[in-house]
Short mmCIF file of C-alpha atoms in Angstrom, two decimals:
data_model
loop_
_atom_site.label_atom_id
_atom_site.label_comp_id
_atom_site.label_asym_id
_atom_site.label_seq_id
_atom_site.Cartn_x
_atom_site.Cartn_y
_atom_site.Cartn_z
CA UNK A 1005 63.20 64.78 81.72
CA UNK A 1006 65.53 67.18 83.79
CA UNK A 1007 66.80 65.92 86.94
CA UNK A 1008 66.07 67.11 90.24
CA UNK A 1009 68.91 69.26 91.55
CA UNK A 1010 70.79 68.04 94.73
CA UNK A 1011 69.13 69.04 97.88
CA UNK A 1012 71.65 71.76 100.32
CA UNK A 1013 72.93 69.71 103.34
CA UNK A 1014 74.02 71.09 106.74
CA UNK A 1015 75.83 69.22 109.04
CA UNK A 1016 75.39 70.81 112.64
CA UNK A 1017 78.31 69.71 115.45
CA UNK A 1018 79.53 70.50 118.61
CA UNK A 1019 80.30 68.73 122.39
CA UNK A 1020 77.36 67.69 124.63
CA UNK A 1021 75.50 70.25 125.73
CA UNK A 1022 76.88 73.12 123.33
CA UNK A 1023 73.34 74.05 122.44
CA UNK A 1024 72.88 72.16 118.91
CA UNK A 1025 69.70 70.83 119.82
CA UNK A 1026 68.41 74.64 120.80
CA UNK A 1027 69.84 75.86 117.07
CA UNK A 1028 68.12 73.29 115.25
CA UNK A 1029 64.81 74.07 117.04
CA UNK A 1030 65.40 77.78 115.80
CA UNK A 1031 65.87 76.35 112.97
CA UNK A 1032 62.35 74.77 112.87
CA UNK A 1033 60.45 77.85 114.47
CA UNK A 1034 62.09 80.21 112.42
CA UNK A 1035 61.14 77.87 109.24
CA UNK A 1036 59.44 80.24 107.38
CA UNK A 1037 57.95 78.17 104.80
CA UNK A 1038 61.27 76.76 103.79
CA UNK A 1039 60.55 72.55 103.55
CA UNK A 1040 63.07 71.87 106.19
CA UNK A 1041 64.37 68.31 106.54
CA UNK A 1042 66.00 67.56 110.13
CA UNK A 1043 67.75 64.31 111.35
CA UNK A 1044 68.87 64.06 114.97
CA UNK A 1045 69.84 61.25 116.95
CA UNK A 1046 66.97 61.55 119.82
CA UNK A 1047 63.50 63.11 119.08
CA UNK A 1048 63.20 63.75 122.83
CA UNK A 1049 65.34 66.99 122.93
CA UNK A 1050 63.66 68.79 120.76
CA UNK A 1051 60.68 71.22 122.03
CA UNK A 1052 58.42 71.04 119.34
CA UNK A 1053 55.14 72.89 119.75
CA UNK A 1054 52.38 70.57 119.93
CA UNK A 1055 49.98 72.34 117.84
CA UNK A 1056 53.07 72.50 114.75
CA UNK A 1057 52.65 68.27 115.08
CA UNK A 1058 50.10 66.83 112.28
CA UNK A 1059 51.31 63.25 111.80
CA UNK A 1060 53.68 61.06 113.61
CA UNK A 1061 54.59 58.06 111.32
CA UNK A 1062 57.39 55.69 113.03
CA UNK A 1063 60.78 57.64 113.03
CA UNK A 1064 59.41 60.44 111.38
CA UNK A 1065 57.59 63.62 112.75
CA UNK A 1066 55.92 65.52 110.17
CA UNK A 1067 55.43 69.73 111.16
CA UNK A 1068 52.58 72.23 110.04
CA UNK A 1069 54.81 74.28 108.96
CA UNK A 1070 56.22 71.85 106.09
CA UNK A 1071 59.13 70.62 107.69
CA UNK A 1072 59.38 67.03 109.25
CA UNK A 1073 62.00 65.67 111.63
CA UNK A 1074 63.44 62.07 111.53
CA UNK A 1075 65.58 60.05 113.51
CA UNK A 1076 68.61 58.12 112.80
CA UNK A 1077 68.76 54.87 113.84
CA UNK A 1078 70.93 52.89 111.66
CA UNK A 1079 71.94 54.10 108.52
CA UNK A 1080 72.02 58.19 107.92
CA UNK A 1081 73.07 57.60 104.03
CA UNK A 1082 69.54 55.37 103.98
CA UNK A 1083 67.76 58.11 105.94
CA UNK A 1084 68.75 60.98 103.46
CA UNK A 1085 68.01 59.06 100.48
CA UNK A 1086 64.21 58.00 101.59
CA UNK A 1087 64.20 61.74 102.36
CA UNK A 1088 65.40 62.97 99.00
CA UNK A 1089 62.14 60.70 97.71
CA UNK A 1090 59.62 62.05 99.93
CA UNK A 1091 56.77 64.09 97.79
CA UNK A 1092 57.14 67.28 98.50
CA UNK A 1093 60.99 66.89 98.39
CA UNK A 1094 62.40 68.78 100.86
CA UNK A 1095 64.37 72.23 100.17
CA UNK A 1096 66.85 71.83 102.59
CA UNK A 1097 68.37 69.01 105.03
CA UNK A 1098 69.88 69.64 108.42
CA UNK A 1099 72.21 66.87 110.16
CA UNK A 1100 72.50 67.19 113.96
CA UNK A 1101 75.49 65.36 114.86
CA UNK A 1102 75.87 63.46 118.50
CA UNK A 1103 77.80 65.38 120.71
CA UNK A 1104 80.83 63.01 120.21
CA UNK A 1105 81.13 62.25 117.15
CA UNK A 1106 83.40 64.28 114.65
CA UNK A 1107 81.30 66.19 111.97
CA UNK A 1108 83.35 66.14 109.34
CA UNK A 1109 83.58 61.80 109.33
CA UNK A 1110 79.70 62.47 108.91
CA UNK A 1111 79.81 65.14 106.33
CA UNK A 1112 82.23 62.93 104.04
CA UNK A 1113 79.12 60.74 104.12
CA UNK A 1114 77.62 63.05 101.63
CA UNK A 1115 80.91 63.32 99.31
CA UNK A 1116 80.93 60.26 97.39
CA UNK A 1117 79.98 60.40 93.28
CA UNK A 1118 77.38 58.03 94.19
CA UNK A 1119 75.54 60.85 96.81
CA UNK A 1120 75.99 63.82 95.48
CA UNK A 1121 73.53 63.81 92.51
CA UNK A 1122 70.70 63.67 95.71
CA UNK A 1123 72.19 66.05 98.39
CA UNK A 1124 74.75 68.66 98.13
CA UNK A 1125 77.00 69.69 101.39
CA UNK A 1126 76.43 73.36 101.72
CA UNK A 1127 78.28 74.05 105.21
CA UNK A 1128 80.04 72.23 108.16
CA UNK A 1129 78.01 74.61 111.51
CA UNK A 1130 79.74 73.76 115.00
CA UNK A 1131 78.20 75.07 118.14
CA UNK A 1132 80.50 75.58 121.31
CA UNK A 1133 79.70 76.62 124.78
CA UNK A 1134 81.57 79.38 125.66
CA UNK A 1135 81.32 79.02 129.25
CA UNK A 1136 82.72 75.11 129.52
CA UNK A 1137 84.94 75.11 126.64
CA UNK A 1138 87.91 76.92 127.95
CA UNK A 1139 87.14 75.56 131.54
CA UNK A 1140 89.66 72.75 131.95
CA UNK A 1141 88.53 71.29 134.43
CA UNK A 1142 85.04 70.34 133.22
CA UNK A 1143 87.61 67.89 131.23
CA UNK A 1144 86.49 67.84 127.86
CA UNK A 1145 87.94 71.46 125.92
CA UNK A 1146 89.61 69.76 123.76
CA UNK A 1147 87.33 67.32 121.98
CA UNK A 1148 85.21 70.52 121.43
CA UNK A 1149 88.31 72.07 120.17
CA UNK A 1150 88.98 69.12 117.93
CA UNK A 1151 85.10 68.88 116.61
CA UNK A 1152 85.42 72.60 115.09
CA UNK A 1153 88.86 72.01 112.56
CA UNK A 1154 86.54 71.64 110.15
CA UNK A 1155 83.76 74.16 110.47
CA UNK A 1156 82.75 76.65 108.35
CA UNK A 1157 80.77 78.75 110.42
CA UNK A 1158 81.89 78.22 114.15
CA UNK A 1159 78.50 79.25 116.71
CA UNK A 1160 79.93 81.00 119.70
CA UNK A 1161 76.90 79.70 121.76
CA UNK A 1162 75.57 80.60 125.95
CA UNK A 1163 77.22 83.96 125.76
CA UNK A 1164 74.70 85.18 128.16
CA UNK A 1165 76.34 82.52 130.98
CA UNK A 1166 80.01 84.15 130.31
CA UNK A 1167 81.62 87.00 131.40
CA UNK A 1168 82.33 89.68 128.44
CA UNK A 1169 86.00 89.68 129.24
CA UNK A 1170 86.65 85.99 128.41
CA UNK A 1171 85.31 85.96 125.44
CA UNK A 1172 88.28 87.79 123.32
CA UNK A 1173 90.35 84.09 124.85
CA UNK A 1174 87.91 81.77 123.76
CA UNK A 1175 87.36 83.65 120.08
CA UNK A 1176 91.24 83.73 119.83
CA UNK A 1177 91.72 80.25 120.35
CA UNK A 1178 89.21 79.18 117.79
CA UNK A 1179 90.61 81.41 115.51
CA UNK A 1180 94.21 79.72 115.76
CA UNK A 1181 92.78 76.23 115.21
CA UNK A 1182 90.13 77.55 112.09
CA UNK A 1183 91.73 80.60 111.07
CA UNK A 1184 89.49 81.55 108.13
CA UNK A 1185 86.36 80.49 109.72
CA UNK A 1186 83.28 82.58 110.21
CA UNK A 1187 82.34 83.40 114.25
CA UNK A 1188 78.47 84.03 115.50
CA UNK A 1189 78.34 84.68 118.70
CA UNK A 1190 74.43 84.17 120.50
CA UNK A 1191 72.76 82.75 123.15
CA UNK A 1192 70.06 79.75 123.00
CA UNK A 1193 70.95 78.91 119.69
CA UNK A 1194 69.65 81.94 117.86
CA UNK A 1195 71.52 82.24 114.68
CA UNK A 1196 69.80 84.68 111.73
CA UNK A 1197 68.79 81.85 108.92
CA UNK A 1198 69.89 84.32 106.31
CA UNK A 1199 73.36 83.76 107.83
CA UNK A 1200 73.19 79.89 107.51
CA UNK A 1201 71.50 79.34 104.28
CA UNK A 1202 70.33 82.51 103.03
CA UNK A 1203 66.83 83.71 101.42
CA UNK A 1204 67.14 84.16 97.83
CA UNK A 1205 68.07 82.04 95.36
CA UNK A 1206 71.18 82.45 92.77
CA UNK A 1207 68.63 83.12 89.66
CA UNK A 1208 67.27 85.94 91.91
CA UNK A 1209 70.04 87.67 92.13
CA UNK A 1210 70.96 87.70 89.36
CA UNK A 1211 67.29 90.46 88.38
CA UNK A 1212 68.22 93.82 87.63
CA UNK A 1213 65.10 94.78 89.95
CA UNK A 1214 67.19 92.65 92.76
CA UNK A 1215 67.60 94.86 95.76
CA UNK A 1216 71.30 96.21 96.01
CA UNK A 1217 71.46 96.85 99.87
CA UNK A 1218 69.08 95.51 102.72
CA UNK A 1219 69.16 95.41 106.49
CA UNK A 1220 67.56 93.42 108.98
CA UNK A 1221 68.05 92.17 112.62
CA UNK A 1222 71.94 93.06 112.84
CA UNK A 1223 73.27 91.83 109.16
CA UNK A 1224 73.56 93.78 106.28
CA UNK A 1225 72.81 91.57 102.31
CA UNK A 1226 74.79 93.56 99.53
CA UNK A 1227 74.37 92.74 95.58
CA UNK A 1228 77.99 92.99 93.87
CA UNK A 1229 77.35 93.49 89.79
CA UNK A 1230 80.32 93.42 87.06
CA UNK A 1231 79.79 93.12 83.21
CA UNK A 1232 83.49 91.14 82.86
CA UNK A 1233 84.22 87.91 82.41
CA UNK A 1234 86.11 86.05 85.39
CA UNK A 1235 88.56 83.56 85.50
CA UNK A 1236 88.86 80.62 88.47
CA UNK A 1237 91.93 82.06 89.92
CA UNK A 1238 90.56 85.60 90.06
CA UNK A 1239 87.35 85.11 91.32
CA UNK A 1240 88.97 82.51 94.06
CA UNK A 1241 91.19 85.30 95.21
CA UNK A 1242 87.99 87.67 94.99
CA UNK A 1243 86.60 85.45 97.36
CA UNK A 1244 89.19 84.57 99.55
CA UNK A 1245 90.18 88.42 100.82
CA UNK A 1246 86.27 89.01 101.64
CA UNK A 1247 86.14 90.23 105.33
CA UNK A 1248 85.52 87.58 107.97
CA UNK A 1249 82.12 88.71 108.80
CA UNK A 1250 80.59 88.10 105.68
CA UNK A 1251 79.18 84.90 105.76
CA UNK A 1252 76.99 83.96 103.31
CA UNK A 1253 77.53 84.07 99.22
CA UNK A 1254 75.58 83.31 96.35
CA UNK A 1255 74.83 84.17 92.82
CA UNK A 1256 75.85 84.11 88.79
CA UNK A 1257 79.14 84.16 87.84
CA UNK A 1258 79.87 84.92 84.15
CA UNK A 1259 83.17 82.73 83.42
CA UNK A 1260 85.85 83.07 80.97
CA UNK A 1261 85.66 80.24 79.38
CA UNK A 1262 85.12 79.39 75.45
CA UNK A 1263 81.12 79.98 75.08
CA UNK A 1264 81.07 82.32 78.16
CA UNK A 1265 79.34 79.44 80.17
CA UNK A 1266 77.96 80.14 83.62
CA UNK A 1267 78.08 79.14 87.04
CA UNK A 1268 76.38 79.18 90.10
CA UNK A 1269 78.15 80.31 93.25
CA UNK A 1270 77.87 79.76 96.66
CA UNK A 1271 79.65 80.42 99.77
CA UNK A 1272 78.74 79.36 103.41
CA UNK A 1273 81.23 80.36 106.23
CA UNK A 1274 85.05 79.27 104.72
CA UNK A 1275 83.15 76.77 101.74
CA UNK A 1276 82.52 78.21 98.20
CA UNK A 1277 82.03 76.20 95.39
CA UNK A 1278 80.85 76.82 91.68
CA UNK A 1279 78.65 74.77 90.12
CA UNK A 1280 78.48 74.72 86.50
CA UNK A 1281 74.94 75.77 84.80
CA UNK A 1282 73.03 77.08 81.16
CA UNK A 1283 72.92 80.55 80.89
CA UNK A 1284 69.52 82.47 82.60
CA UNK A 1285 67.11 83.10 80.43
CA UNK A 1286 65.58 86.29 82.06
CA UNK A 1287 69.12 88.10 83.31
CA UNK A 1288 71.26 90.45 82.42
CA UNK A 1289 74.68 89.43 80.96
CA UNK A 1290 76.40 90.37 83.95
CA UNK A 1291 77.83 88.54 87.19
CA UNK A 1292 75.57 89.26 89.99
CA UNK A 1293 76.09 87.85 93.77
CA UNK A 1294 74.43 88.70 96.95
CA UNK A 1295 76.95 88.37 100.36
CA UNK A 1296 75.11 88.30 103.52
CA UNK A 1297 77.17 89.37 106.77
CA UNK A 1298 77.36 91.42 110.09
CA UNK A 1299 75.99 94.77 109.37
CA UNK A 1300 78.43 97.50 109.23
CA UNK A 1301 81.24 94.84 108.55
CA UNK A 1302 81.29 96.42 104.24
CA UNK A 1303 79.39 97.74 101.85
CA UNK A 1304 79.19 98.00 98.11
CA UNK A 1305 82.23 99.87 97.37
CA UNK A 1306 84.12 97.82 99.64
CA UNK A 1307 83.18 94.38 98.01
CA UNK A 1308 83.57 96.40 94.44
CA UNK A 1309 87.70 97.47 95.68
CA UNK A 1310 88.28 93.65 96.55
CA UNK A 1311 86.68 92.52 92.91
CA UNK A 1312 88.68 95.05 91.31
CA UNK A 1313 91.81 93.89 92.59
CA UNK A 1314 91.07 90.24 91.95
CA UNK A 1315 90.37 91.23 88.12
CA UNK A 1316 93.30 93.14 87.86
CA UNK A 1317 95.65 90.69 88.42
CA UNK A 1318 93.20 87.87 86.41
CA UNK A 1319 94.95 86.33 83.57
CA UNK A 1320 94.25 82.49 82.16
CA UNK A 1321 94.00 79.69 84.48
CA UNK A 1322 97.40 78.86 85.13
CA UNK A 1323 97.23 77.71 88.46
CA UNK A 1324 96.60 79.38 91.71
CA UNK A 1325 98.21 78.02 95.35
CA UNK A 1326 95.36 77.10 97.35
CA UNK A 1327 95.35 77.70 101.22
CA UNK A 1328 92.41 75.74 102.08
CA UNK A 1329 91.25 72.99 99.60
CA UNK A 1330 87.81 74.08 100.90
CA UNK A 1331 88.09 78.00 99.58
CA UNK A 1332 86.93 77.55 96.43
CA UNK A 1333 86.08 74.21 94.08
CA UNK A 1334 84.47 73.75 90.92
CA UNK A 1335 82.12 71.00 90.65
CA UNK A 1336 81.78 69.90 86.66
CA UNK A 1337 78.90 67.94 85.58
#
């Protein structure tokens, strides 16, 4: 009997009043019939469309369009495993976090051995308001400051409310506190769902008939294809000198290991991990990964310069310095 693989997990943060609430309800009208799982703190902050409600059943609000939302009201660990139960499982769970509490204390919920088999973190979001965070005197910057350390993919949110001038400051300072995080700036929450978990799925990249180039609503998907064989170190320093504005990853990764074993790859914001897996049965033998990012921001031949520089310098597995524990890790199973 195979098992059923971990479900991706999202963990959304940010201060009171950031806007979380108004990028998970994108999140639910822009479903698409993805099975979206959502737990928030308060059901009464969410504008849900009437006719989307079929059933109500306790804690749990269960949408037309597949997804259901659920409170949490004492234990989230509990919550997430009676979700990863439910029949349909859902594809994907998304965490909204209260407004002060510090994401990454609930993401390392989802880290233990014990966990992991059910869900599977796939990106640390945080939402700040760009008009309050960098006003002092509204007395709270730095908690908001302090929630994003350890985002992957930092929302820029109400940038309709600000002045154009200030943002450059308030983009400057989150860069000095998460330096290799991605930046989205929006208003209302609006956040392209390709960007935060992407449309097609690792084994679909890796078709020959996949599409090498698309572009749609302001971000640009390229399909990066190489016949060699890559190393940990190389294809961590591949990954690491991709352009800030690329912010989503995924795909097959032929590695360079005894039996030329795969692995699946994927990247969200500053997290990429590889995840061990059989060989596909209907691909070519190549590597084959899709990035997703702000259109304009590179395009094939730039993505193939920074692979063949990584390759170049690829030798055995010797050991590599790591800048950010979260850049790259290899999950064996």
């Amino acid at each position: 009997m195979t098992m059923a693989q971990p479900i991706p997990l999202t963990v959304i943060g940010g201060f009171l009043g950031s806007g979380k609430t108004s990028l998970v309800n994108h999140i639910l009208n822009q479903a698409q019939g993805q099975r979206f799982a959502v737990l928030v703190n308060d059901f009464g902050a969410l504008n849900i469309d009437a006719k989307l409600i079929v059933a109500v059943e306790g804690e749990t609000i269960s949408l037309a369009n597949g997804c259901v939302c659920c409170t949490i009201r004492d234990d989230l660990l509990s919550e997430v495993v009676k979700l990863s139960a439910r029949d349909p499982r859902p594809e994907r769970i998304v965490v909204e976090t209260s407004g002060v509490s510090q994401p990454v204390a609930v993401a390392e919920t989802f880290l233990t051995p014990a966990v992991q088999p059910l869900v599977s973190l796939e990106g640390l979001v945080a939402v700040l308001d760009s008009e309050l965070t960098l006003d002092h005197a509204a007395g709270h910057s730095d908690l908001a400051f302090d929630q994003i350390k350890t985002a992957d993919l930092v929302v820029i949110n109400k940038c309709d409310l600000v002045d154009g001038a200030r943002l450059p400051g308030l983009k400057a300072a989150v860069r000095r506190i998460v330096p290799r995080a991605r930046l989205w700036e929006t208003s209302f929450g609006r956040v392209p769902l390709d960007l935060l978990f992407g449309e097609q799925t690792a084994l679909q990249v890796s078709q020959p008939n996949a599409q090498a180039r698309m572009t749609h609503d302001g971000f640009e998907s390229w399909v990066y294809r190489d016949g060699r064989v890559w190393s940990f170190s190389a294809l961590q320093a591949a990954i690491e000198a991709l352009p800030r504005k690329i912010y989503r990853g995924k795909g097959l990764v032929r590695l360079a290991l005894p039996g030329t074993p795969w692995g699946v790859f994927q990247m969200t914001g500053r997290r990429s991990w590889l995840r061990f897996c059989p060989p596909p049965e209907n691909a070519e033998s190549e590597t084959a990964l899709l990035f997703i990012g702000s259109a304009g921001a590179i395009d094939e031949m730039g993505i193939a310069k920074i692979f063949d520089a990584a390759a170049g310098g690829q030798g055995q597995d010797e050991g590599r310095l790591v800048a950010d524990l979260r850049s790259f890790s290899v999950i064996f199973e």
